[in-house]
PDB file of C-alpha atoms in Angstrom:
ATOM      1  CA  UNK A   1       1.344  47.975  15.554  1.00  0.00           C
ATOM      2  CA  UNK A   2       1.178  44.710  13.181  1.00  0.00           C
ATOM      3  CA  UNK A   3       1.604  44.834   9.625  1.00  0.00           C
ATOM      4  CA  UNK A   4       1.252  41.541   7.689  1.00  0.00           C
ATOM      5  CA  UNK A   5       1.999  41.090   4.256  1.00  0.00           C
ATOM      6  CA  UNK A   6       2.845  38.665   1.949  1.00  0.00           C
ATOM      7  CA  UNK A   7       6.379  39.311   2.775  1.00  0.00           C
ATOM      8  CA  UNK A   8       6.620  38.828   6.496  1.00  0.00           C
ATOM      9  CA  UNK A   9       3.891  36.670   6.808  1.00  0.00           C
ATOM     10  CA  UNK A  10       5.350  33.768   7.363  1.00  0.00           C
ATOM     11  CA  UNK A  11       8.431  34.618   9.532  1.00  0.00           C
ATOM     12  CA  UNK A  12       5.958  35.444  11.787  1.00  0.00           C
ATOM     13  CA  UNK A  13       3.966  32.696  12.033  1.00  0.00           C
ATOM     14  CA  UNK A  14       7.052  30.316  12.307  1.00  0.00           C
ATOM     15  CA  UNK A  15       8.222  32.317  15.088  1.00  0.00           C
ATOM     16  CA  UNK A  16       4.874  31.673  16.806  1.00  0.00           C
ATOM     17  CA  UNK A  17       5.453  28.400  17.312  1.00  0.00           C
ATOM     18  CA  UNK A  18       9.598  28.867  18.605  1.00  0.00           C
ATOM     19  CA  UNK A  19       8.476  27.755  22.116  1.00  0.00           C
ATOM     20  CA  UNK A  20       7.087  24.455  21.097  1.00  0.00           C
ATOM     21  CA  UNK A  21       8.585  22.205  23.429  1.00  0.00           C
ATOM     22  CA  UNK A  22       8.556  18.758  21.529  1.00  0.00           C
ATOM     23  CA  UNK A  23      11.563  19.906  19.304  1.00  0.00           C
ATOM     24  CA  UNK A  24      10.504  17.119  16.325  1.00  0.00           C
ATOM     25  CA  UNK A  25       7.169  18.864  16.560  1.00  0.00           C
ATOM     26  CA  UNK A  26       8.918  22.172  16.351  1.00  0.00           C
ATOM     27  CA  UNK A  27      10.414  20.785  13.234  1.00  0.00           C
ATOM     28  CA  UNK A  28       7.637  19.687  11.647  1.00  0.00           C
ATOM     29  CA  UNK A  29       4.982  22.106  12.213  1.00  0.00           C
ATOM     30  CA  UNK A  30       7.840  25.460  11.442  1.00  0.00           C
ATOM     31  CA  UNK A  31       8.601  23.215   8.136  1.00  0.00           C
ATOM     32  CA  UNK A  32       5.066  22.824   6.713  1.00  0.00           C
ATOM     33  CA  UNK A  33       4.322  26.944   7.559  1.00  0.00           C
ATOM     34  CA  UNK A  34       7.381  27.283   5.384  1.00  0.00           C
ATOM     35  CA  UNK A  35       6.541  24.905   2.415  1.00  0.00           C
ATOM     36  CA  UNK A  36       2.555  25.408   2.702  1.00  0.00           C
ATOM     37  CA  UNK A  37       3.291  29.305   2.646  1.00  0.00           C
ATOM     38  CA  UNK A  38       5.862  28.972  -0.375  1.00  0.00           C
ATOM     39  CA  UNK A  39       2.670  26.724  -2.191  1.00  0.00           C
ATOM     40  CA  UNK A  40       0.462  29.717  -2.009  1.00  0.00           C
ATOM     41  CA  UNK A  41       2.949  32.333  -3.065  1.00  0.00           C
ATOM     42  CA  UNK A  42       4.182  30.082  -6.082  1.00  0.00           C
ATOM     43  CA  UNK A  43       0.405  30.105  -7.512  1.00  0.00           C
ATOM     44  CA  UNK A  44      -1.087  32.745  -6.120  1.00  0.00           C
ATOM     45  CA  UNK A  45      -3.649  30.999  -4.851  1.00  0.00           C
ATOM     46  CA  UNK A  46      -7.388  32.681  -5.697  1.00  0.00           C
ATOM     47  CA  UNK A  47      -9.825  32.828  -2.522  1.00  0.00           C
ATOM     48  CA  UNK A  48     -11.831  30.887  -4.249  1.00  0.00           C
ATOM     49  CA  UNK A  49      -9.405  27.863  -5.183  1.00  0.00           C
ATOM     50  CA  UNK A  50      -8.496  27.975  -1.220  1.00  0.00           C
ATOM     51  CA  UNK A  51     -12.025  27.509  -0.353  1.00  0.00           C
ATOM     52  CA  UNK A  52     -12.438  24.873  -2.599  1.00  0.00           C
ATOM     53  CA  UNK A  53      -9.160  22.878  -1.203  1.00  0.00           C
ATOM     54  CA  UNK A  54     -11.337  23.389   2.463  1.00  0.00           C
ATOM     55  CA  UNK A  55     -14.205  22.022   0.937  1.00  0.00           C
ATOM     56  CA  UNK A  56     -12.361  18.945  -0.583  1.00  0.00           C
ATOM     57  CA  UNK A  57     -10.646  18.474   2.435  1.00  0.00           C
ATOM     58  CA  UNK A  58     -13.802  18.149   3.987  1.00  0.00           C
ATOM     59  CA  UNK A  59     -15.615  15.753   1.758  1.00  0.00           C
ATOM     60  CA  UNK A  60     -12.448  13.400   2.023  1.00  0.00           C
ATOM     61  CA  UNK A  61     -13.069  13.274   6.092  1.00  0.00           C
ATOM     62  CA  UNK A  62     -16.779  13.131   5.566  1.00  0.00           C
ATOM     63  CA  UNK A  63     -15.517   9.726   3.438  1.00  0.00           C
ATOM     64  CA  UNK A  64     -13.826   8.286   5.410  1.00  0.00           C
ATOM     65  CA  UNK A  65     -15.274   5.318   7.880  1.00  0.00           C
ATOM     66  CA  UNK A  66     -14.040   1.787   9.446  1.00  0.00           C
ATOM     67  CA  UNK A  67     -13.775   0.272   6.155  1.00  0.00           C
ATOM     68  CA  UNK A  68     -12.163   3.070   3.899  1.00  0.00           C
ATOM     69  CA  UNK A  69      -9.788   5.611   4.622  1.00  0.00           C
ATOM     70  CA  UNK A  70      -9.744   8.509   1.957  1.00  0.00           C
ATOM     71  CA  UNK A  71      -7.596  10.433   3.250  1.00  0.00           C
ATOM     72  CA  UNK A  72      -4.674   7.656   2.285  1.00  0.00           C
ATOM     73  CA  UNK A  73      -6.160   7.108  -0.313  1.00  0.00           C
ATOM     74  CA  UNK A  74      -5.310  11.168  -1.161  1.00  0.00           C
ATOM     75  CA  UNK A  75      -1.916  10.494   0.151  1.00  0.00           C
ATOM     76  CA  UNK A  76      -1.314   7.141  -2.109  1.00  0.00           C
ATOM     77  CA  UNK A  77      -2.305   8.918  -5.256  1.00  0.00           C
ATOM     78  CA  UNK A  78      -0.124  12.395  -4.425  1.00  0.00           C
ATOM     79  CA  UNK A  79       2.945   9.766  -4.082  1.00  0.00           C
ATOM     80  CA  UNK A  80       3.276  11.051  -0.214  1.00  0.00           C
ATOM     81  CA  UNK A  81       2.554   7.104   0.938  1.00  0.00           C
ATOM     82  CA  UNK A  82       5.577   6.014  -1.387  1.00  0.00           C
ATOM     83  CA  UNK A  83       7.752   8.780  -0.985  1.00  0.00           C
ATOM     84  CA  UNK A  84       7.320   8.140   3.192  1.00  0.00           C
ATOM     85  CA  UNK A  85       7.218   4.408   3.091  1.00  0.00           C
ATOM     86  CA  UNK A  86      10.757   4.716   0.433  1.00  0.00           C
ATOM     87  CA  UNK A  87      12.625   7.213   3.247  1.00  0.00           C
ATOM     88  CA  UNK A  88      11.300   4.870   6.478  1.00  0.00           C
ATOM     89  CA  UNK A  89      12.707   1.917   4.860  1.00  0.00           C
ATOM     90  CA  UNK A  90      15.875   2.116   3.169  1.00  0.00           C
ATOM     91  CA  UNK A  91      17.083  -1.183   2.636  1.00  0.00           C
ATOM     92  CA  UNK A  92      20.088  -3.160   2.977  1.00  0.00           C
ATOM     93  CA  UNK A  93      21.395  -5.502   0.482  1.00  0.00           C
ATOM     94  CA  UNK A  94      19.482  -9.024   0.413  1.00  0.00           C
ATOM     95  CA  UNK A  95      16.318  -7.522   2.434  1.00  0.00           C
ATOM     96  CA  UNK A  96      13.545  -7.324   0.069  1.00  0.00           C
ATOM     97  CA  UNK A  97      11.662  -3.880  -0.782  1.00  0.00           C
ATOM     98  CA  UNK A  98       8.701  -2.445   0.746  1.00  0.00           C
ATOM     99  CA  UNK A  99       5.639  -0.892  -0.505  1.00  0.00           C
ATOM    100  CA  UNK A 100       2.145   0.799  -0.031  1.00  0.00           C
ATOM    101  CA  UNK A 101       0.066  -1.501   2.729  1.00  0.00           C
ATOM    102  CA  UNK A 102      -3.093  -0.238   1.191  1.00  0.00           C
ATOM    103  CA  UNK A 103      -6.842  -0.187   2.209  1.00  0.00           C
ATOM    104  CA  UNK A 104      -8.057  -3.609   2.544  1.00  0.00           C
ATOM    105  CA  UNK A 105      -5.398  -4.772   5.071  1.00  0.00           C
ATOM    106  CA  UNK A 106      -8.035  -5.851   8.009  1.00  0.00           C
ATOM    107  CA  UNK A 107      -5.621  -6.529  10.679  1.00  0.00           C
ATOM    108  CA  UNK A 108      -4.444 -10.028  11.726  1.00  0.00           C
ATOM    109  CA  UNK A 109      -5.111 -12.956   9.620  1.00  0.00           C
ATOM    110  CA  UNK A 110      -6.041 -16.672  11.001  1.00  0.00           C
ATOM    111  CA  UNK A 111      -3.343 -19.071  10.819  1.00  0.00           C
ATOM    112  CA  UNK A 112      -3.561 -20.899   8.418  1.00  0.00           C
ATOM    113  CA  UNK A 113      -1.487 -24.873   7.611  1.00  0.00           C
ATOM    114  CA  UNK A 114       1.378 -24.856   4.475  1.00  0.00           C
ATOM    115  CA  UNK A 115      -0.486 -25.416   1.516  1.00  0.00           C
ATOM    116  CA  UNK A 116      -4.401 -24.705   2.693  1.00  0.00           C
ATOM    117  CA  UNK A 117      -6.382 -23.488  -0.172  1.00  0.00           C
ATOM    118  CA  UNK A 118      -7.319 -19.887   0.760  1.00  0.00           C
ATOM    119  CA  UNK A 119      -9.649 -19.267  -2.791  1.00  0.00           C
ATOM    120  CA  UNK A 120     -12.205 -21.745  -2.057  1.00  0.00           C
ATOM    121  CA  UNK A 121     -14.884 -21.453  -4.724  1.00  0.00           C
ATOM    122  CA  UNK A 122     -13.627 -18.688  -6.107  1.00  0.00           C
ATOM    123  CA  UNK A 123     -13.403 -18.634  -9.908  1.00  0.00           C
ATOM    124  CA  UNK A 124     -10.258 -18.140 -11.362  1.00  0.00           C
ATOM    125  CA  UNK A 125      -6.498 -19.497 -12.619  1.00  0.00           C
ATOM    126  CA  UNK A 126      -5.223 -21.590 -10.207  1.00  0.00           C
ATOM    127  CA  UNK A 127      -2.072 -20.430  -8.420  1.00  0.00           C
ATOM    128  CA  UNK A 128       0.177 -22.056  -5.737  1.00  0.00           C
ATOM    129  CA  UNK A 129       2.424 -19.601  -4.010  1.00  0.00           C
ATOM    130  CA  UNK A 130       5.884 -20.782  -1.914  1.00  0.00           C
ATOM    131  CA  UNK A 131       8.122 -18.531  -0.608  1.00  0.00           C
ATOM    132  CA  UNK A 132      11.047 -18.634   1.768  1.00  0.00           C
ATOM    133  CA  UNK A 133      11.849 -15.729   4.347  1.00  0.00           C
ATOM    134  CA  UNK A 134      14.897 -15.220   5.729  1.00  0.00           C
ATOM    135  CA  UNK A 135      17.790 -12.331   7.231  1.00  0.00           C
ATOM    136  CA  UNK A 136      20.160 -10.388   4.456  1.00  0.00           C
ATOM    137  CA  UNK A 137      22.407 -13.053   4.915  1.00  0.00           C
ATOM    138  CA  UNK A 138      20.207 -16.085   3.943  1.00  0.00           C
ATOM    139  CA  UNK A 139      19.774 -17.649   7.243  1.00  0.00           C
ATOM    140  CA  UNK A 140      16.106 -18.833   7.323  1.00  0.00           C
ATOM    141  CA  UNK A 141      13.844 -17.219   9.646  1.00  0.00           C
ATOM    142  CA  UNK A 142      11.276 -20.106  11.649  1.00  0.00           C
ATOM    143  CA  UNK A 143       8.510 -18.811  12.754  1.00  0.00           C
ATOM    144  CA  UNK A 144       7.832 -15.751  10.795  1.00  0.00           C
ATOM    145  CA  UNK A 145       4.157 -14.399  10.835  1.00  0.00           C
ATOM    146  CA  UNK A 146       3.198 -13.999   6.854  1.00  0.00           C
ATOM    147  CA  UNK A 147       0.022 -11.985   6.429  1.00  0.00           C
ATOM    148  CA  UNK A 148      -0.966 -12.282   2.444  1.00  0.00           C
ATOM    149  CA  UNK A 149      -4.187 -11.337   0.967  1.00  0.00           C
ATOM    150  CA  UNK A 150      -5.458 -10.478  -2.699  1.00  0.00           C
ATOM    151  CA  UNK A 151      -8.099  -9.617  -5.230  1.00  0.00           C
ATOM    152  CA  UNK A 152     -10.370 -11.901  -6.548  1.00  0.00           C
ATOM    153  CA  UNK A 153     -10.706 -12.619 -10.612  1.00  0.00           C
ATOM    154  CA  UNK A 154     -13.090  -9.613 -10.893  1.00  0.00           C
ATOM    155  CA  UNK A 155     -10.666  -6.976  -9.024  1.00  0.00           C
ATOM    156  CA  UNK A 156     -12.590  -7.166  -5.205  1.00  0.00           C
ATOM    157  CA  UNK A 157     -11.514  -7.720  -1.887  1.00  0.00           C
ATOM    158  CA  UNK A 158     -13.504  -9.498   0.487  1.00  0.00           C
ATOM    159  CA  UNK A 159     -13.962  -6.507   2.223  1.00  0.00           C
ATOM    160  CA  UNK A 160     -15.728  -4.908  -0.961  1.00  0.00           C
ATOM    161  CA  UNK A 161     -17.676  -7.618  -0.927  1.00  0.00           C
ATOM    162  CA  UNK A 162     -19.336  -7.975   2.299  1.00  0.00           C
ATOM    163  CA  UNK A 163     -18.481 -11.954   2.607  1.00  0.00           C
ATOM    164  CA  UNK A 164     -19.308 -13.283   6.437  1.00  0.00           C
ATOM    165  CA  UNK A 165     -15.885 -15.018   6.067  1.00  0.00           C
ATOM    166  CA  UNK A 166     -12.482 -13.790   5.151  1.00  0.00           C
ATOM    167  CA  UNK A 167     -12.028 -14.742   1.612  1.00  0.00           C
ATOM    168  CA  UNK A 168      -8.156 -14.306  -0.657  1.00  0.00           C
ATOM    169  CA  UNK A 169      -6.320 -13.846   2.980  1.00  0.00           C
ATOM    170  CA  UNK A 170      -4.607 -15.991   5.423  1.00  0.00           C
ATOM    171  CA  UNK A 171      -2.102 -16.197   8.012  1.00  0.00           C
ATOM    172  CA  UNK A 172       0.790 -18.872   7.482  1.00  0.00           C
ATOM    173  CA  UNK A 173       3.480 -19.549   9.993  1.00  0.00           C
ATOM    174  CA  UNK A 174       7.286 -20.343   8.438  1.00  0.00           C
ATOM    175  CA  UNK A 175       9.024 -23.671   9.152  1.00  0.00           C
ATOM    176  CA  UNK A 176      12.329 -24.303  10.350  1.00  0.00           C
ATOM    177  CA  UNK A 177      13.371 -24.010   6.841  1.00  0.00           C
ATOM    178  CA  UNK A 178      11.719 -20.531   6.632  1.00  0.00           C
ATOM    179  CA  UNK A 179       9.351 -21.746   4.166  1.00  0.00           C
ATOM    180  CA  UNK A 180       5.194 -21.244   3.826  1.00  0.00           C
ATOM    181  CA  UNK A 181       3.423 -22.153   0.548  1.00  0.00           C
ATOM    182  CA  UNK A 182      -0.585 -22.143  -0.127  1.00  0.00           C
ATOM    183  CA  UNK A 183      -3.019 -22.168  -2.875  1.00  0.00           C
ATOM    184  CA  UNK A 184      -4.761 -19.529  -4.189  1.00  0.00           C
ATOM    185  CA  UNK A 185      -5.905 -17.951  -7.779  1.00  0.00           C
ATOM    186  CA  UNK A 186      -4.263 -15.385  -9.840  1.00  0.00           C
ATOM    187  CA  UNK A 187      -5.343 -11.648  -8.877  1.00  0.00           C
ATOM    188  CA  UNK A 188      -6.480  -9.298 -11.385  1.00  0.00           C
ATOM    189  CA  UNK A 189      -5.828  -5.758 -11.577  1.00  0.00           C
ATOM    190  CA  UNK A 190      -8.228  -3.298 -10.073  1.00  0.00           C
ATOM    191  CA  UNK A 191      -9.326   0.303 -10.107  1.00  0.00           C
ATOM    192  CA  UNK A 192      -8.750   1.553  -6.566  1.00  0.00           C
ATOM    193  CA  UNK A 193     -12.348   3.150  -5.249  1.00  0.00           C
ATOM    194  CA  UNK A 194     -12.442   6.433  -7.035  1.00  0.00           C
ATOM    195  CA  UNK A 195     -16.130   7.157  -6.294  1.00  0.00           C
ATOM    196  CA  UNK A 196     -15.450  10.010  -4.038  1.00  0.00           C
ATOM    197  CA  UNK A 197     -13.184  13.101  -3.912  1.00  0.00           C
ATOM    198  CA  UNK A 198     -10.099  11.013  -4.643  1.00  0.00           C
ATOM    199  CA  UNK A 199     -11.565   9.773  -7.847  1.00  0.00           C
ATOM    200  CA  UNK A 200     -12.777  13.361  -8.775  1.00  0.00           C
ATOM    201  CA  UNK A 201      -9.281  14.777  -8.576  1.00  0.00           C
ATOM    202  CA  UNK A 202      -8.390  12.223 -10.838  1.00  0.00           C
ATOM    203  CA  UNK A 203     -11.086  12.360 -13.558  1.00  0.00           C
ATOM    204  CA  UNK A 204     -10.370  16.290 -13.192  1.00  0.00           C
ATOM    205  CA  UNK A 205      -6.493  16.072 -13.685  1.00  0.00           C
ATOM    206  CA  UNK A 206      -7.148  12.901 -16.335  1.00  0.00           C
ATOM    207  CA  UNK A 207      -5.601  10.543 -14.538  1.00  0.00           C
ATOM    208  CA  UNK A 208      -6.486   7.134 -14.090  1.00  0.00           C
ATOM    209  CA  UNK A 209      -7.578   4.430 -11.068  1.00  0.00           C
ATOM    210  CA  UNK A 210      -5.848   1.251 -11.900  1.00  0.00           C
ATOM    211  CA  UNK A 211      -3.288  -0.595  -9.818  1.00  0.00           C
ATOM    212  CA  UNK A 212      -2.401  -3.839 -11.247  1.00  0.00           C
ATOM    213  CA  UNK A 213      -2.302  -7.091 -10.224  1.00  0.00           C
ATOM    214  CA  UNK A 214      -0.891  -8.318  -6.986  1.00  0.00           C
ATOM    215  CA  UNK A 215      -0.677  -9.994  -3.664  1.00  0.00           C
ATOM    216  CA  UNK A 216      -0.073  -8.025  -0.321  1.00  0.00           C
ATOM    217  CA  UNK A 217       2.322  -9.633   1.817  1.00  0.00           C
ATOM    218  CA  UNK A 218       2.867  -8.707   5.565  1.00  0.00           C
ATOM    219  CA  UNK A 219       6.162 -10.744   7.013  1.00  0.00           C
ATOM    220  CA  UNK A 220       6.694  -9.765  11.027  1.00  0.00           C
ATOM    221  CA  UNK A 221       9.416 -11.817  13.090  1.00  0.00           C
ATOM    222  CA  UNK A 222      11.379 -11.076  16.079  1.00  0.00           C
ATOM    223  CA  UNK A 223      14.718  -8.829  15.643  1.00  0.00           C
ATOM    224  CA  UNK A 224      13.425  -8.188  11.870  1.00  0.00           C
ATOM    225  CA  UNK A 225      11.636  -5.155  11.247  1.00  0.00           C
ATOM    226  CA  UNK A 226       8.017  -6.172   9.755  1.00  0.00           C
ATOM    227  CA  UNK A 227       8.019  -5.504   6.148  1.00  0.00           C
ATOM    228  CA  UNK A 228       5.262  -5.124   4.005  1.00  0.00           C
ATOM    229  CA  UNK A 229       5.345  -5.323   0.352  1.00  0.00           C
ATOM    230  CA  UNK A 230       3.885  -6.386  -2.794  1.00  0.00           C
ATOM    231  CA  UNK A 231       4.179  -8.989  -5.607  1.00  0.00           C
ATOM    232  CA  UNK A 232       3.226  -7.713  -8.809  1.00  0.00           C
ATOM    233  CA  UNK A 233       1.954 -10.299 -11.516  1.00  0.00           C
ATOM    234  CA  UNK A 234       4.116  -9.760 -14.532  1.00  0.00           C
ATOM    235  CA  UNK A 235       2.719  -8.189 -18.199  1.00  0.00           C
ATOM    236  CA  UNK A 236      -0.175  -6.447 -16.591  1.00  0.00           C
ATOM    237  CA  UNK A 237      -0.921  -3.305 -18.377  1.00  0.00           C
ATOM    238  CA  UNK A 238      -1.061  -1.200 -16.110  1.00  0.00           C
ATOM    239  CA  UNK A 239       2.387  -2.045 -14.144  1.00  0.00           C
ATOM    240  CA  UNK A 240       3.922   1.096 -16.054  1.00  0.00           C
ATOM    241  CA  UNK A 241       1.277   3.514 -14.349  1.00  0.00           C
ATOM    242  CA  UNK A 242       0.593   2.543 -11.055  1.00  0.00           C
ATOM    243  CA  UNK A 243      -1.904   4.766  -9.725  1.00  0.00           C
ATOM    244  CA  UNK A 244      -0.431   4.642  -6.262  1.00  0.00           C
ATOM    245  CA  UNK A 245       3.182   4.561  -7.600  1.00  0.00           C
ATOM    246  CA  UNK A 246       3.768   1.415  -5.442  1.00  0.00           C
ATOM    247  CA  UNK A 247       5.373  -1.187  -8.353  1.00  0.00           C
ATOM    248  CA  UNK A 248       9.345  -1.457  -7.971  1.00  0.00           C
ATOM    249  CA  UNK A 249      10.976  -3.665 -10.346  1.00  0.00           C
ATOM    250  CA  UNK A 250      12.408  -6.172  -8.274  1.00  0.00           C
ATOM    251  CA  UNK A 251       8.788  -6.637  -6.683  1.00  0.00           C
ATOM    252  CA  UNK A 252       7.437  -7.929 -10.210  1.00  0.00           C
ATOM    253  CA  UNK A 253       7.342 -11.896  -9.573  1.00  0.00           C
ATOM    254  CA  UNK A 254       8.085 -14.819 -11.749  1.00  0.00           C
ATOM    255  CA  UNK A 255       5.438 -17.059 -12.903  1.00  0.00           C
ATOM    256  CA  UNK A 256       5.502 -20.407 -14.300  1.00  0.00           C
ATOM    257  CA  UNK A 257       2.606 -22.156 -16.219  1.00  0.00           C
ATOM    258  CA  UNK A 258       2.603 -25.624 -15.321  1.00  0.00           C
ATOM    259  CA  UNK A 259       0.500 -28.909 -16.411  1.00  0.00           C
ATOM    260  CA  UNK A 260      -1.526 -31.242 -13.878  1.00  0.00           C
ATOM    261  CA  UNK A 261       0.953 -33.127 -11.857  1.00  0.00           C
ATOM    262  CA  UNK A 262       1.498 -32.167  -8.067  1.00  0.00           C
ATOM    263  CA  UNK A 263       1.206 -29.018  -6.608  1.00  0.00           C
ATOM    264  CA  UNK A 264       4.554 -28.613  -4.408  1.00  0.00           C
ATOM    265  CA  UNK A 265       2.644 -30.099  -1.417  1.00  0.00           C
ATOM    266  CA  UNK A 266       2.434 -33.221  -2.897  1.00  0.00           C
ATOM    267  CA  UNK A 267      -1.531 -32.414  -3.603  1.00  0.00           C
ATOM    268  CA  UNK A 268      -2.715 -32.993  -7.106  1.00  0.00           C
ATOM    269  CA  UNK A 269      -2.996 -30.322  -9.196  1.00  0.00           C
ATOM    270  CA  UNK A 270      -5.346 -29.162 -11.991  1.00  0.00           C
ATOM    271  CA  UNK A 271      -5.087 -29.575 -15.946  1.00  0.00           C
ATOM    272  CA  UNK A 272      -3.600 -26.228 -15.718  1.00  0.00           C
ATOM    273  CA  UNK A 273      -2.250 -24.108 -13.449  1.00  0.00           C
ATOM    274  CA  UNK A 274       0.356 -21.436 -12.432  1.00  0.00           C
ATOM    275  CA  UNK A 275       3.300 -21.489  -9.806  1.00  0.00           C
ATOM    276  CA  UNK A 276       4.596 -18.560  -8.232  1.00  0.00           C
ATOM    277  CA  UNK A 277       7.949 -19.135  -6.159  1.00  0.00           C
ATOM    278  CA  UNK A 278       9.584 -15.812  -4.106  1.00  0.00           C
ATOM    279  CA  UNK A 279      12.266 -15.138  -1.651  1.00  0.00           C
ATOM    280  CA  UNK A 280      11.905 -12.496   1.267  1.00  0.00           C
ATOM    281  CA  UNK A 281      14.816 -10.747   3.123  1.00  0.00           C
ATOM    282  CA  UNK A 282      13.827  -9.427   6.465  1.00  0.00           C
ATOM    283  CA  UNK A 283      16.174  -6.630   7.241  1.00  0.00           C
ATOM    284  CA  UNK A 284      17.275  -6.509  11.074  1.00  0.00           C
ATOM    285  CA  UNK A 285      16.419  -3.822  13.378  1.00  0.00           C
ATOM    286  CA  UNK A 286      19.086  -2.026  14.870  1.00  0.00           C
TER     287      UNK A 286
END
């Protein structure tokens, strides 16, 4: 007859699943019984707490729709998304680092010419952002697809904001040089949405919702492996605490304040304004 205990618990339960045929599922699913097991032992999880953790659980599902997805957003905050996204993409020398992709990437971008202005009315500091991509080595890569998009002045995404047409995002195509440039307005930090469970386990544990300031950057091209990343605007306050843990130090970009003139298209420029210039390393698949 069976006799289950805390002791033999869970050999028994990772011996269930011995006959799995997918041996990476075998892998997995035997690992988390392990780990998930060894949770509950190490705090002696209550009834109660457990049934709480189900109810959370639940609410986060319950939140989640075509437009939000809390169940990353549980992941981003636990440092799973980074700690995933750091062992998927170990990178070579000269290939630039990778980070979270975050909620309010809507899939593929229009295309959109070398220095278009993507802000339209928006209020805000004028920016103009260049970059170059190309392989480890420095060999410019033509015809690179480079999704960006951005917060507005106040902290929203289009997507938060309902707008009929996208808004802070665009498509560009590099040249032959590897290059794509357009103009834009400097981001502002932002909390992340913290209105549901995610947000409660961080007012509980005193934690808080910022992430600041930065552009999302998408960069796909044949025989490159698509890398997505960040650029972080540099003295925001809250670069230091991350609430997603997604800011690596070589990600933090240079800015330059600049006066009227021409914007590097040859377009005039404003009284004022800021110029952002950044180099991307694809790094090759193998």
């Amino acid at each position: 007859m069976l006799s289950f205990d805390e002791h033999n618990l869970t050999d028994e339960v990772v011996k269930r699943f011995a006959e799995c045929p997918d041996p990476r599922l075998k892998q997995v699913i035997q690992a988390l019984v392990r780990h998930a097991h060894a949770f509950v032992k190490e705090v002696e999880l209550t009834e109660q707490e457990w049934f709480t953790a189900i109810q959370f659980l639940t609410r986060t599902g319950q939140t989640c729709d075509d437009k939000r997805q809390e169940f990353i957003l549980l992941s981003d905050v636990l440092g799973v998304s980074m700690l995933v996204d750091a062992i998927n993409h170990r990178m070579p020398d000269g290939a630039t680092e990778s980070t979270v992709l975050g909620p309010f990437y809507l899939g593929e971008h229009r295309v959109t010419p070398f220095g278009a202005d993507i802000a339209g009315d928006e209020p805000g500091e004028r920016l103009f952002v260049e970059g170059t991509v190309s392989s480890p080595g420095g060999v410019p890569i033509a015809g690179a697809a480079v999704d960006i998009w951005h917060s507005d002045d106040d902290g929203f995404y289009d997507a938060q904001k309902g707008l009929e047409q996208p808004s802070l995002r665009a498509r560009f195509i590099t040249d032959d040089q590897g290059r794509f440039g357009f103009r834009s307005i400097v981001p502002s930090s932002y909390p992340i949405p913290h209105d549901g469970p995610v947000g409660e386990l961080l007012e509980a544990t005193k934690r808080h919702p910022m992430r600041p300031a930065h552009i999302h950057f998408k960069i796909a091209a044949p025989g490159h492996e698509t890398l997505v990343t960040h650029l972080f605007m540099p003295g925001d306050p809250w670069l230091e605490s991350d609430a997603v843990f997604g800011v690596k130090e070589s990600l933090i970009a240079t800015l330059s304040e600049r006066q009227g003139g021409t914007y590097p298209d040859g377009g005039a420029a404003p009284a004022t304004w800021t110029h952002l210039a950044h180099d991307f390393g694809l790094k090759p698949t193998a």
